[in-house]
PDB file of C-alpha atoms and ligand atoms in Angstrom:
ATOM      1  CA  UNK A   1      30.108  21.335 -16.555  1.00 95.00           C
ATOM      2  CA  UNK A   2      27.845  20.189 -13.893  1.00 98.00           C
ATOM      3  CA  UNK A   3      23.992  20.057 -14.619  1.00 98.00           C
ATOM      4  CA  UNK A   4      21.267  19.203 -12.638  1.00 99.00           C
ATOM      5  CA  UNK A   5      17.753  18.249 -13.932  1.00 99.00           C
ATOM      6  CA  UNK A   6      14.678  18.611 -11.899  1.00 99.00           C
ATOM      7  CA  UNK A   7      11.771  16.767 -13.535  1.00 98.00           C
ATOM      8  CA  UNK A   8       8.081  16.841 -12.980  1.00 98.00           C
ATOM      9  CA  UNK A   9       5.080  15.248 -14.096  1.00 96.00           C
ATOM     10  CA  UNK A  10       5.138  17.047 -17.423  1.00 97.00           C
ATOM     11  CA  UNK A  11       8.017  14.918 -18.362  1.00 98.00           C
ATOM     12  CA  UNK A  12       5.815  11.396 -18.037  1.00 98.00           C
ATOM     13  CA  UNK A  13       3.039  12.981 -19.645  1.00 97.00           C
ATOM     14  CA  UNK A  14       3.609  12.210 -23.470  1.00 98.00           C
ATOM     15  CA  UNK A  15       3.972   8.573 -21.946  1.00 98.00           C
ATOM     16  CA  UNK A  16       0.381   8.500 -20.883  1.00 95.00           C
ATOM     17  CA  UNK A  17       0.686   9.513 -17.214  1.00 94.00           C
ATOM     18  CA  UNK A  18      -1.466  11.908 -16.247  1.00 90.00           C
ATOM     19  CA  UNK A  19      -0.067  14.766 -14.070  1.00 92.00           C
ATOM     20  CA  UNK A  20      -1.376  16.175 -10.912  1.00 88.00           C
ATOM     21  CA  UNK A  21      -2.757  19.845 -11.684  1.00 83.00           C
ATOM     22  CA  UNK A  22      -3.419  19.566 -15.379  1.00 76.00           C
ATOM     23  CA  UNK A  23      -6.981  19.570 -16.952  1.00 70.00           C
ATOM     24  CA  UNK A  24      -7.702  15.767 -16.933  1.00 71.00           C
ATOM     25  CA  UNK A  25      -4.956  15.283 -14.008  1.00 69.00           C
ATOM     26  CA  UNK A  26      -4.774  12.682 -11.516  1.00 70.00           C
ATOM     27  CA  UNK A  27      -6.421  14.954  -8.686  1.00 71.00           C
ATOM     28  CA  UNK A  28      -9.386  15.843 -10.858  1.00 66.00           C
ATOM     29  CA  UNK A  29     -11.131  12.305  -9.686  1.00 69.00           C
ATOM     30  CA  UNK A  30      -9.407  12.472  -6.004  1.00 67.00           C
ATOM     31  CA  UNK A  31      -9.229  15.487  -3.855  1.00 63.00           C
ATOM     32  CA  UNK A  32      -5.772  15.784  -3.172  1.00 68.00           C
ATOM     33  CA  UNK A  33      -6.271  15.625   0.727  1.00 61.00           C
ATOM     34  CA  UNK A  34      -8.258  12.141   0.236  1.00 65.00           C
ATOM     35  CA  UNK A  35      -4.580  10.985  -0.902  1.00 69.00           C
ATOM     36  CA  UNK A  36      -1.866  12.854  -0.330  1.00 86.00           C
ATOM     37  CA  UNK A  37      -1.387  13.071   3.333  1.00 91.00           C
ATOM     38  CA  UNK A  38      -0.682  10.819   5.957  1.00 95.00           C
ATOM     39  CA  UNK A  39      -3.658  11.968   7.756  1.00 92.00           C
ATOM     40  CA  UNK A  40      -5.759  10.491   4.467  1.00 88.00           C
ATOM     41  CA  UNK A  41      -4.067   7.415   4.770  1.00 93.00           C
ATOM     42  CA  UNK A  42      -4.727   6.577   8.488  1.00 94.00           C
ATOM     43  CA  UNK A  43      -8.297   7.951   7.724  1.00 90.00           C
ATOM     44  CA  UNK A  44      -9.092   5.312   4.949  1.00 90.00           C
ATOM     45  CA  UNK A  45      -5.940   3.200   3.598  1.00 94.00           C
ATOM     46  CA  UNK A  46      -8.335   1.298   1.331  1.00 94.00           C
ATOM     47  CA  UNK A  47      -8.961   4.391  -0.957  1.00 89.00           C
ATOM     48  CA  UNK A  48      -5.087   5.395  -0.636  1.00 90.00           C
ATOM     49  CA  UNK A  49      -4.207   1.666  -1.616  1.00 95.00           C
ATOM     50  CA  UNK A  50      -6.513   1.529  -4.639  1.00 92.00           C
ATOM     51  CA  UNK A  51      -5.065   4.698  -5.945  1.00 90.00           C
ATOM     52  CA  UNK A  52      -1.570   4.186  -5.950  1.00 93.00           C
ATOM     53  CA  UNK A  53      -2.089   0.060  -6.748  1.00 96.00           C
ATOM     54  CA  UNK A  54      -3.783   1.507  -9.962  1.00 93.00           C
ATOM     55  CA  UNK A  55      -1.368   4.179 -10.630  1.00 93.00           C
ATOM     56  CA  UNK A  56       1.602   1.449 -10.462  1.00 96.00           C
ATOM     57  CA  UNK A  57      -0.385  -0.905 -12.652  1.00 96.00           C
ATOM     58  CA  UNK A  58      -0.460   2.034 -15.272  1.00 94.00           C
ATOM     59  CA  UNK A  59       3.043   3.116 -14.790  1.00 94.00           C
ATOM     60  CA  UNK A  60       4.440  -0.328 -15.695  1.00 94.00           C
ATOM     61  CA  UNK A  61       2.258  -0.151 -18.931  1.00 96.00           C
ATOM     62  CA  UNK A  62       3.867   3.346 -19.846  1.00 98.00           C
ATOM     63  CA  UNK A  63       6.955   3.855 -22.028  1.00 98.00           C
ATOM     64  CA  UNK A  64       9.711   5.998 -21.496  1.00 98.00           C
ATOM     65  CA  UNK A  65       9.395   8.939 -24.031  1.00 98.00           C
ATOM     66  CA  UNK A  66      12.037  11.064 -26.207  1.00 98.00           C
ATOM     67  CA  UNK A  67      12.531  13.272 -23.160  1.00 99.00           C
ATOM     68  CA  UNK A  68      13.501  10.592 -20.964  1.00 99.00           C
ATOM     69  CA  UNK A  69      15.856   9.057 -23.928  1.00 98.00           C
ATOM     70  CA  UNK A  70      17.073  12.372 -24.178  1.00 98.00           C
ATOM     71  CA  UNK A  71      18.437  12.704 -20.401  1.00 98.00           C
ATOM     72  CA  UNK A  72      19.632   9.188 -20.617  1.00 98.00           C
ATOM     73  CA  UNK A  73      21.898  10.136 -23.502  1.00 98.00           C
ATOM     74  CA  UNK A  74      23.240  13.107 -21.842  1.00 98.00           C
ATOM     75  CA  UNK A  75      24.267  11.253 -18.914  1.00 98.00           C
ATOM     76  CA  UNK A  76      25.861   8.914 -21.094  1.00 98.00           C
ATOM     77  CA  UNK A  77      28.117  11.933 -22.085  1.00 97.00           C
ATOM     78  CA  UNK A  78      28.229  13.611 -18.952  1.00 98.00           C
ATOM     79  CA  UNK A  79      28.544  10.975 -16.763  1.00 98.00           C
ATOM     80  CA  UNK A  80      28.803  11.746 -12.817  1.00 97.00           C
ATOM     81  CA  UNK A  81      27.985  15.720 -14.211  1.00 98.00           C
ATOM     82  CA  UNK A  82      24.931  15.205 -14.517  1.00 98.00           C
ATOM     83  CA  UNK A  83      21.905  14.604 -11.735  1.00 98.00           C
ATOM     84  CA  UNK A  84      18.272  13.973 -12.439  1.00 99.00           C
ATOM     85  CA  UNK A  85      16.555  14.860  -9.378  1.00 99.00           C
ATOM     86  CA  UNK A  86      12.798  13.801 -10.000  1.00 99.00           C
ATOM     87  CA  UNK A  87       9.301  14.268  -8.129  1.00 98.00           C
ATOM     88  CA  UNK A  88       8.200  11.653 -10.047  1.00 98.00           C
ATOM     89  CA  UNK A  89       7.412   8.360  -8.565  1.00 98.00           C
ATOM     90  CA  UNK A  90       7.248   6.366 -11.641  1.00 98.00           C
ATOM     91  CA  UNK A  91      10.657   4.566 -13.071  1.00 98.00           C
ATOM     92  CA  UNK A  92      10.839   5.745 -16.420  1.00 98.00           C
ATOM     93  CA  UNK A  93      13.845   7.501 -16.290  1.00 98.00           C
ATOM     94  CA  UNK A  94      15.783   4.550 -15.187  1.00 98.00           C
ATOM     95  CA  UNK A  95      14.022   2.372 -18.095  1.00 98.00           C
ATOM     96  CA  UNK A  96      15.216   5.074 -20.523  1.00 98.00           C
ATOM     97  CA  UNK A  97      18.670   4.432 -19.170  1.00 98.00           C
ATOM     98  CA  UNK A  98      19.480   7.130 -16.728  1.00 98.00           C
ATOM     99  CA  UNK A  99      21.121   5.560 -13.654  1.00 98.00           C
ATOM    100  CA  UNK A 100      22.136   8.795 -11.473  1.00 98.00           C
ATOM    101  CA  UNK A 101      18.173   9.505 -10.586  1.00 98.00           C
ATOM    102  CA  UNK A 102      17.343  10.682  -7.135  1.00 98.00           C
ATOM    103  CA  UNK A 103      13.258   9.851  -6.205  1.00 98.00           C
ATOM    104  CA  UNK A 104      12.792  12.893  -3.808  1.00 98.00           C
ATOM    105  CA  UNK A 105       9.028  12.051  -3.815  1.00 98.00           C
ATOM    106  CA  UNK A 106       9.406   8.312  -3.179  1.00 98.00           C
ATOM    107  CA  UNK A 107       8.881   5.305  -5.778  1.00 98.00           C
ATOM    108  CA  UNK A 108       5.791   3.545  -6.501  1.00 98.00           C
ATOM    109  CA  UNK A 109       7.494   0.218  -6.806  1.00 98.00           C
ATOM    110  CA  UNK A 110       8.065   0.104  -3.212  1.00 98.00           C
ATOM    111  CA  UNK A 111       6.495   0.018  -0.011  1.00 98.00           C
ATOM    112  CA  UNK A 112       7.414   1.211   3.180  1.00 98.00           C
ATOM    113  CA  UNK A 113       6.973  -0.396   6.358  1.00 98.00           C
ATOM    114  CA  UNK A 114       5.072   1.324   9.185  1.00 97.00           C
ATOM    115  CA  UNK A 115       6.058  -0.982  11.315  1.00 98.00           C
ATOM    116  CA  UNK A 116      10.113  -1.141  11.094  1.00 98.00           C
ATOM    117  CA  UNK A 117      10.671   1.497   8.512  1.00 98.00           C
ATOM    118  CA  UNK A 118      11.951  -0.937   5.513  1.00 98.00           C
ATOM    119  CA  UNK A 119      11.727   0.193   2.065  1.00 98.00           C
ATOM    120  CA  UNK A 120      10.958  -3.116  -0.233  1.00 98.00           C
ATOM    121  CA  UNK A 121       9.794  -3.963  -3.647  1.00 98.00           C
ATOM    122  CA  UNK A 122       6.166  -4.286  -4.382  1.00 97.00           C
ATOM    123  CA  UNK A 123       4.944  -7.996  -5.703  1.00 95.00           C
ATOM    124  CA  UNK A 124       1.366  -7.661  -4.666  1.00 97.00           C
ATOM    125  CA  UNK A 125      -1.111  -4.850  -4.109  1.00 98.00           C
ATOM    126  CA  UNK A 126      -1.164  -3.134  -1.183  1.00 98.00           C
ATOM    127  CA  UNK A 127      -4.754  -3.218  -0.897  1.00 98.00           C
ATOM    128  CA  UNK A 128      -4.413  -7.196  -0.202  1.00 98.00           C
ATOM    129  CA  UNK A 129      -1.923  -6.172   2.947  1.00 98.00           C
ATOM    130  CA  UNK A 130       1.049  -8.286   2.591  1.00 98.00           C
ATOM    131  CA  UNK A 131       3.630  -8.607   5.264  1.00 98.00           C
ATOM    132  CA  UNK A 132       6.562  -6.768   5.164  1.00 98.00           C
ATOM    133  CA  UNK A 133       9.514  -9.004   3.803  1.00 98.00           C
ATOM    134  CA  UNK A 134      11.592  -7.609   6.536  1.00 98.00           C
ATOM    135  CA  UNK A 135       9.529  -7.727   9.815  1.00 98.00           C
ATOM    136  CA  UNK A 136       6.158  -9.582   9.079  1.00 98.00           C
ATOM    137  CA  UNK A 137       3.962  -7.104  10.123  1.00 98.00           C
ATOM    138  CA  UNK A 138       1.185  -6.376   7.306  1.00 98.00           C
ATOM    139  CA  UNK A 139       1.727  -2.461   8.198  1.00 98.00           C
ATOM    140  CA  UNK A 140       2.947  -1.349   4.394  1.00 98.00           C
ATOM    141  CA  UNK A 141       2.011   1.728   2.596  1.00 98.00           C
ATOM    142  CA  UNK A 142       3.190   3.316  -0.560  1.00 98.00           C
ATOM    143  CA  UNK A 143       6.561   4.563  -0.488  1.00 98.00           C
ATOM    144  CA  UNK A 144       5.676   7.958  -1.642  1.00 98.00           C
ATOM    145  CA  UNK A 145       6.487  11.224   0.244  1.00 97.00           C
ATOM    146  CA  UNK A 146       2.746  13.203   1.236  1.00 96.00           C
ATOM    147  CA  UNK A 147       2.430  16.638   2.294  1.00 93.00           C
ATOM    148  CA  UNK A 148       4.132  17.498   5.561  1.00 94.00           C
ATOM    149  CA  UNK A 149       6.634  14.546   5.230  1.00 97.00           C
ATOM    150  CA  UNK A 150      10.095  15.084   4.522  1.00 98.00           C
ATOM    151  CA  UNK A 151      11.031  14.344   0.832  1.00 98.00           C
ATOM    152  CA  UNK A 152      14.123  11.708   0.175  1.00 98.00           C
ATOM    153  CA  UNK A 153      17.840  12.595  -0.069  1.00 98.00           C
ATOM    154  CA  UNK A 154      17.554  16.301   0.325  1.00 98.00           C
ATOM    155  CA  UNK A 155      21.094  16.664   1.653  1.00 98.00           C
ATOM    156  CA  UNK A 156      22.625  15.328  -1.601  1.00 98.00           C
ATOM    157  CA  UNK A 157      20.304  17.418  -3.734  1.00 98.00           C
ATOM    158  CA  UNK A 158      21.276  20.529  -1.834  1.00 98.00           C
ATOM    159  CA  UNK A 159      25.000  19.437  -2.339  1.00 98.00           C
ATOM    160  CA  UNK A 160      24.613  19.100  -6.415  1.00 98.00           C
ATOM    161  CA  UNK A 161      22.549  22.157  -6.499  1.00 98.00           C
ATOM    162  CA  UNK A 162      24.962  24.691  -4.955  1.00 98.00           C
ATOM    163  CA  UNK A 163      27.494  22.797  -7.234  1.00 98.00           C
ATOM    164  CA  UNK A 164      25.874  22.838 -10.422  1.00 98.00           C
ATOM    165  CA  UNK A 165      26.608  25.248 -13.243  1.00 98.00           C
ATOM    166  CA  UNK A 166      23.092  24.670 -15.146  1.00 98.00           C
ATOM    167  CA  UNK A 167      19.754  23.719 -13.510  1.00 98.00           C
ATOM    168  CA  UNK A 168      16.729  22.946 -15.372  1.00 99.00           C
ATOM    169  CA  UNK A 169      13.530  22.056 -14.708  1.00 99.00           C
ATOM    170  CA  UNK A 170      11.324  20.146 -16.476  1.00 99.00           C
ATOM    171  CA  UNK A 171       7.605  19.685 -16.675  1.00 98.00           C
ATOM    172  CA  UNK A 172       6.904  20.635 -13.014  1.00 98.00           C
ATOM    173  CA  UNK A 173       4.307  23.139 -11.690  1.00 95.00           C
ATOM    174  CA  UNK A 174       6.375  24.884  -9.217  1.00 96.00           C
ATOM    175  CA  UNK A 175       3.449  24.155  -6.922  1.00 92.00           C
ATOM    176  CA  UNK A 176       5.449  22.144  -4.167  1.00 94.00           C
ATOM    177  CA  UNK A 177       8.256  22.774  -2.001  1.00 96.00           C
ATOM    178  CA  UNK A 178      10.997  22.000  -1.572  1.00 98.00           C
ATOM    179  CA  UNK A 179      11.573  21.264  -5.462  1.00 98.00           C
ATOM    180  CA  UNK A 180       9.766  24.833  -6.250  1.00 98.00           C
ATOM    181  CA  UNK A 181      12.564  26.583  -4.352  1.00 98.00           C
ATOM    182  CA  UNK A 182      15.531  24.673  -6.265  1.00 99.00           C
ATOM    183  CA  UNK A 183      15.708  27.115  -8.952  1.00 98.00           C
ATOM    184  CA  UNK A 184      16.617  29.751  -6.365  1.00 98.00           C
ATOM    185  CA  UNK A 185      19.197  27.668  -4.730  1.00 98.00           C
ATOM    186  CA  UNK A 186      20.927  26.946  -7.854  1.00 98.00           C
ATOM    187  CA  UNK A 187      20.823  30.914  -8.762  1.00 98.00           C
ATOM    188  CA  UNK A 188      22.037  31.894  -5.495  1.00 98.00           C
ATOM    189  CA  UNK A 189      25.113  29.655  -5.833  1.00 98.00           C
ATOM    190  CA  UNK A 190      25.835  30.927  -9.818  1.00 98.00           C
ATOM    191  CA  UNK A 191      24.152  28.568 -12.115  1.00 98.00           C
ATOM    192  CA  UNK A 192      22.178  29.417 -15.143  1.00 98.00           C
ATOM    193  CA  UNK A 193      18.766  28.446 -15.025  1.00 98.00           C
ATOM    194  CA  UNK A 194      16.345  27.266 -17.779  1.00 98.00           C
ATOM    195  CA  UNK A 195      12.773  25.793 -17.501  1.00 99.00           C
ATOM    196  CA  UNK A 196      11.455  23.541 -19.990  1.00 98.00           C
ATOM    197  CA  UNK A 197       7.441  22.888 -19.731  1.00 98.00           C
ATOM    198  CA  UNK A 198       4.583  23.247 -22.037  1.00 98.00           C
ATOM    199  CA  UNK A 199       2.962  26.254 -20.598  1.00 97.00           C
ATOM    200  CA  UNK A 200       4.221  28.896 -18.246  1.00 97.00           C
ATOM    201  CA  UNK A 201       4.483  27.663 -14.426  1.00 97.00           C
ATOM    202  CA  UNK A 202       4.030  29.153 -10.910  1.00 95.00           C
ATOM    203  CA  UNK A 203       7.963  29.835 -10.934  1.00 97.00           C
ATOM    204  CA  UNK A 204       8.482  30.876 -14.465  1.00 98.00           C
ATOM    205  CA  UNK A 205       9.789  34.168 -13.597  1.00 98.00           C
ATOM    206  CA  UNK A 206      12.720  32.961 -11.787  1.00 98.00           C
ATOM    207  CA  UNK A 207      14.561  31.272 -14.720  1.00 98.00           C
ATOM    208  CA  UNK A 208      17.302  32.858 -16.633  1.00 98.00           C
ATOM    209  CA  UNK A 209      15.585  31.365 -19.759  1.00 98.00           C
ATOM    210  CA  UNK A 210      12.256  29.665 -20.648  1.00 98.00           C
ATOM    211  CA  UNK A 211      11.247  27.176 -23.559  1.00 98.00           C
ATOM    212  CA  UNK A 212       7.507  26.386 -23.958  1.00 97.00           C
ATOM    213  CA  UNK A 213       6.504  23.585 -25.956  1.00 98.00           C
ATOM    214  CA  UNK A 214       5.825  19.441 -25.272  1.00 98.00           C
ATOM    215  CA  UNK A 215       9.237  17.917 -23.434  1.00 98.00           C
ATOM    216  CA  UNK A 216       9.395  15.329 -26.150  1.00 98.00           C
ATOM    217  CA  UNK A 217      10.410  18.360 -28.640  1.00 98.00           C
ATOM    218  CA  UNK A 218      12.254  20.673 -26.302  1.00 98.00           C
ATOM    219  CA  UNK A 219      14.221  18.481 -24.035  1.00 99.00           C
ATOM    220  CA  UNK A 220      15.994  16.701 -26.904  1.00 98.00           C
ATOM    221  CA  UNK A 221      16.711  19.869 -28.886  1.00 98.00           C
ATOM    222  CA  UNK A 222      17.903  21.549 -25.655  1.00 98.00           C
ATOM    223  CA  UNK A 223      20.049  18.145 -24.828  1.00 98.00           C
ATOM    224  CA  UNK A 224      21.397  18.302 -28.620  1.00 98.00           C
ATOM    225  CA  UNK A 225      22.468  22.350 -27.514  1.00 98.00           C
ATOM    226  CA  UNK A 226      24.001  21.354 -24.530  1.00 98.00           C
ATOM    227  CA  UNK A 227      25.950  18.467 -25.757  1.00 97.00           C
ATOM    228  CA  UNK A 228      27.086  20.824 -29.257  1.00 96.00           C
ATOM    229  CA  UNK A 229      28.154  23.419 -26.738  1.00 93.00           C
ATOM    230  CA  UNK A 230      30.297  21.302 -24.575  1.00 86.00           C
ATOM    231  CA  UNK A 231      32.115  20.172 -27.990  1.00 77.00           C
TER     232      UNK A 231
HETATM  233  C1  BJW B 301       4.236  19.673 -19.344  1.00 75.83           C
HETATM  234  C2  BJW B 301       3.739  18.892 -20.585  1.00 75.83           C
HETATM  235  C3  BJW B 301       4.499  18.252 -21.498  1.00 75.83           C
HETATM  236  C4  BJW B 301       2.060  18.841 -18.556  1.00 75.83           C
HETATM  237  N1  BJW B 301       5.741  18.743 -21.794  1.00 75.83           N
HETATM  238  N2  BJW B 301       5.641  19.683 -19.683  1.00 75.83           N
HETATM  239  C5  BJW B 301       3.751  27.082   2.062  1.00 75.83           C
HETATM  240  C6  BJW B 301       4.608  27.681   1.580  1.00 75.83           C
HETATM  241  C7  BJW B 301       5.816  26.758   1.140  1.00 75.83           C
HETATM  242  C8  BJW B 301       5.665  25.532   1.557  1.00 75.83           C
HETATM  243  C9  BJW B 301       4.539  24.941   2.050  1.00 75.83           C
HETATM  244  C10 BJW B 301       3.471  25.579   2.300  1.00 75.83           C
HETATM  245  N3  BJW B 301       2.882  25.146   2.983  1.00 75.83           N
HETATM  246  C11 BJW B 301       3.404  23.796   3.192  1.00 75.83           C
HETATM  247  C12 BJW B 301       4.304  23.647   2.398  1.00 75.83           C
HETATM  248  C13 BJW B 301       5.265  22.270   2.185  1.00 75.83           C
HETATM  249  C14 BJW B 301       4.460  21.529   1.317  1.00 75.83           C
HETATM  250  C15 BJW B 301       4.228  22.266  -0.005  1.00 75.83           C
HETATM  251  O1  BJW B 301       4.724  22.558  -0.868  1.00 75.83           O
HETATM  252  N4  BJW B 301       2.768  22.640  -0.083  1.00 75.83           N
HETATM  253  C16 BJW B 301       2.196  23.269  -1.139  1.00 75.83           C
HETATM  254  C17 BJW B 301       0.623  23.001  -1.311  1.00 75.83           C
HETATM  255  C18 BJW B 301       2.785  24.991  -0.989  1.00 75.83           C
HETATM  256  N5  BJW B 301       5.733  20.552   0.791  1.00 75.83           N
HETATM  257  C19 BJW B 301       5.701  19.597   1.752  1.00 75.83           C
HETATM  258  O2  BJW B 301       4.885  19.019   2.671  1.00 75.83           O
HETATM  259  C20 BJW B 301       6.697  18.443   1.089  1.00 75.83           C
HETATM  260  N6  BJW B 301       7.478  18.415   2.619  1.00 75.83           N
HETATM  261  C21 BJW B 301       8.180  19.149   3.181  1.00 75.83           C
HETATM  262  O3  BJW B 301       8.171  20.464   2.954  1.00 75.83           O
HETATM  263  O4  BJW B 301       8.543  18.737   4.333  1.00 75.83           O
HETATM  264  C22 BJW B 301       9.520  19.943   5.166  1.00 75.83           C
HETATM  265  C23 BJW B 301      10.671  20.543   4.644  1.00 75.83           C
HETATM  266  C24 BJW B 301      11.215  21.565   5.482  1.00 75.83           C
HETATM  267  C25 BJW B 301      12.452  22.073   5.149  1.00 75.83           C
HETATM  268  C26 BJW B 301      13.165  21.690   3.927  1.00 75.83           C
HETATM  269  C27 BJW B 301      12.708  20.662   3.097  1.00 75.83           C
HETATM  270  C28 BJW B 301      11.496  19.978   3.280  1.00 75.83           C
HETATM  271  C29 BJW B 301       6.481  17.357   0.743  1.00 75.83           C
HETATM  272  C30 BJW B 301       5.362  17.496  -0.794  1.00 75.83           C
HETATM  273  C31 BJW B 301       5.145  16.095  -1.019  1.00 75.83           C
HETATM  274  C32 BJW B 301       4.560  16.363  -2.490  1.00 75.83           C
HETATM  275  N7  BJW B 301       3.725  15.045  -2.718  1.00 75.83           N
HETATM  276  C33 BJW B 301       3.197  14.463  -3.835  1.00 75.83           C
HETATM  277  C34 BJW B 301       2.630  13.326  -4.048  1.00 75.83           C
HETATM  278  C35 BJW B 301       3.757  12.161  -4.447  1.00 75.83           C
HETATM  279  C36 BJW B 301       3.472  10.855  -4.131  1.00 75.83           C
HETATM  280  C37 BJW B 301       2.218  10.647  -5.726  1.00 75.83           C
HETATM  281  O5  BJW B 301       2.798  10.951  -6.924  1.00 75.83           O
HETATM  282  O6  BJW B 301       1.188  10.680  -5.360  1.00 75.83           O
HETATM  283  O7  BJW B 301       4.396  15.079  -5.076  1.00 75.83           O
HETATM  284  S1  BJW B 301       2.191  15.915  -4.326  1.00 75.83           S
HETATM  285  C38 BJW B 301       2.430  15.887  -6.116  1.00 75.83           C
HETATM  286  O8  BJW B 301       2.933  17.465  -6.560  1.00 75.83           O
HETATM  287  C39 BJW B 301       3.647  14.893  -6.169  1.00 75.83           C
HETATM  288  C40 BJW B 301       4.235  16.082  -7.247  1.00 75.83           C
HETATM  289  O9  BJW B 301       5.896  15.044  -7.625  1.00 75.83           O
HETATM  290  C41 BJW B 301       4.042  17.482  -6.782  1.00 75.83           C
HETATM  291  C42 BJW B 301       4.760  18.296  -7.919  1.00 75.83           C
HETATM  292  O10 BJW B 301       3.942  17.845  -8.838  1.00 75.83           O
HETATM  293  P1  BJW B 301       4.433  18.477 -10.428  1.00 75.83           P
HETATM  294  O11 BJW B 301       5.406  17.348 -10.899  1.00 75.83           O
HETATM  295  O12 BJW B 301       4.711  19.802 -10.838  1.00 75.83           O
HETATM  296  O13 BJW B 301       3.121  18.219 -11.361  1.00 75.83           O
HETATM  297  P2  BJW B 301       1.953  19.415 -12.006  1.00 75.83           P
HETATM  298  O14 BJW B 301       0.818  18.391 -12.338  1.00 75.83           O
HETATM  299  O15 BJW B 301       1.649  20.093 -10.656  1.00 75.83           O
HETATM  300  O16 BJW B 301       2.627  19.928 -13.049  1.00 75.83           O
HETATM  301  C43 BJW B 301       2.712  19.205 -13.947  1.00 75.83           C
HETATM  302  C44 BJW B 301       3.778  20.162 -15.168  1.00 75.83           C
HETATM  303  O17 BJW B 301       3.580  19.594 -16.589  1.00 75.83           O
HETATM  304  C45 BJW B 301       2.480  21.447 -15.413  1.00 75.83           C
HETATM  305  O18 BJW B 301       3.496  22.972 -15.340  1.00 75.83           O
HETATM  306  C46 BJW B 301       2.409  21.231 -16.968  1.00 75.83           C
HETATM  307  O19 BJW B 301       2.501  22.531 -17.554  1.00 75.83           O
HETATM  308  C47 BJW B 301       3.758  20.679 -17.522  1.00 75.83           C
HETATM  309  N8  BJW B 301       3.434  19.753 -18.586  1.00 75.83           N
HETATM  310  N9  BJW B 301       2.530  18.119 -20.340  1.00 75.83           N
HETATM  311  C48 BJW B 301       5.757  19.293 -20.845  1.00 75.83           C
HETATM  312  N10 BJW B 301       4.129  17.151 -22.322  1.00 75.83           N
END
């Protein structure tokens, strides 16, 4: 059984990482257009650097929760038949033990060089303007995907979606494309689809099955069922 799991900010919420669009979410204090577009970065790089430097520092202190752990357990059983596609830029899936993880919206822990395109680990806050380890230019930006930019690894994701038997979306509002369209891609290719979310999302009606509840409760229960069905 091949499974693709799409995760969003909701899976990390109970690890203390704020979501984007919920009350108290990340963008309540920041206008999205101030921080999540390349134009905003060009206009005011200091604000954007401060925002991502702070999120990086907070994410390092966060711990994976039971939902991340359950997906790592699923990978132990399914191996290459499970792919986790995350929109999250934290590394909580990896720290829980998942290895087959695609970060389609980038990674808080790496920088992208605007001069040479290298993606390198961040060792110093980017507000300090460290040089690129590859080319020496001081033109590093957060290695995240902003509105209007192309998400990472789209071909590999599409390949997995059209080949999967089950597609699960966990803790994502369905407000951002192309991720919000993945349920349709998987369903059109014959997969069964399930949404696991605290509340209804913008795309809830598109799923075959929906389970509402906190990720730390509904995800481990779903993983247990999948593994029991598999025998
Ligand atoms: C819990 C929980 C708990 C809470 N347990 N659940 C018109 C139509 C269609 C598309 C477009 C359009 N106009 C423009 C576009 C394209 C645009 C887009 O989608 N815009 C929308 C505004 C419509 N998309 C893009 O520009 C993308 N690129 C692109 O399209 O390239 C061209 C292309 C062409 C052809 C094919 C493919 C591509 C790029 C999008 C980049 C998004 N970037 C961000 C920022 C990343 C860096 C950062 O982290 O700062 O990604 S935006 C932000 O939203 C972030 C997230 O990954 C993403 C999704 O958010 P997510 O994860 O869903 O979080 P929330 O907060 O929205 O929801 C949390 C959910 O959790 C809720 O549902 C809660 O209920 C739930 N929850 N607690 C379980 N305990």
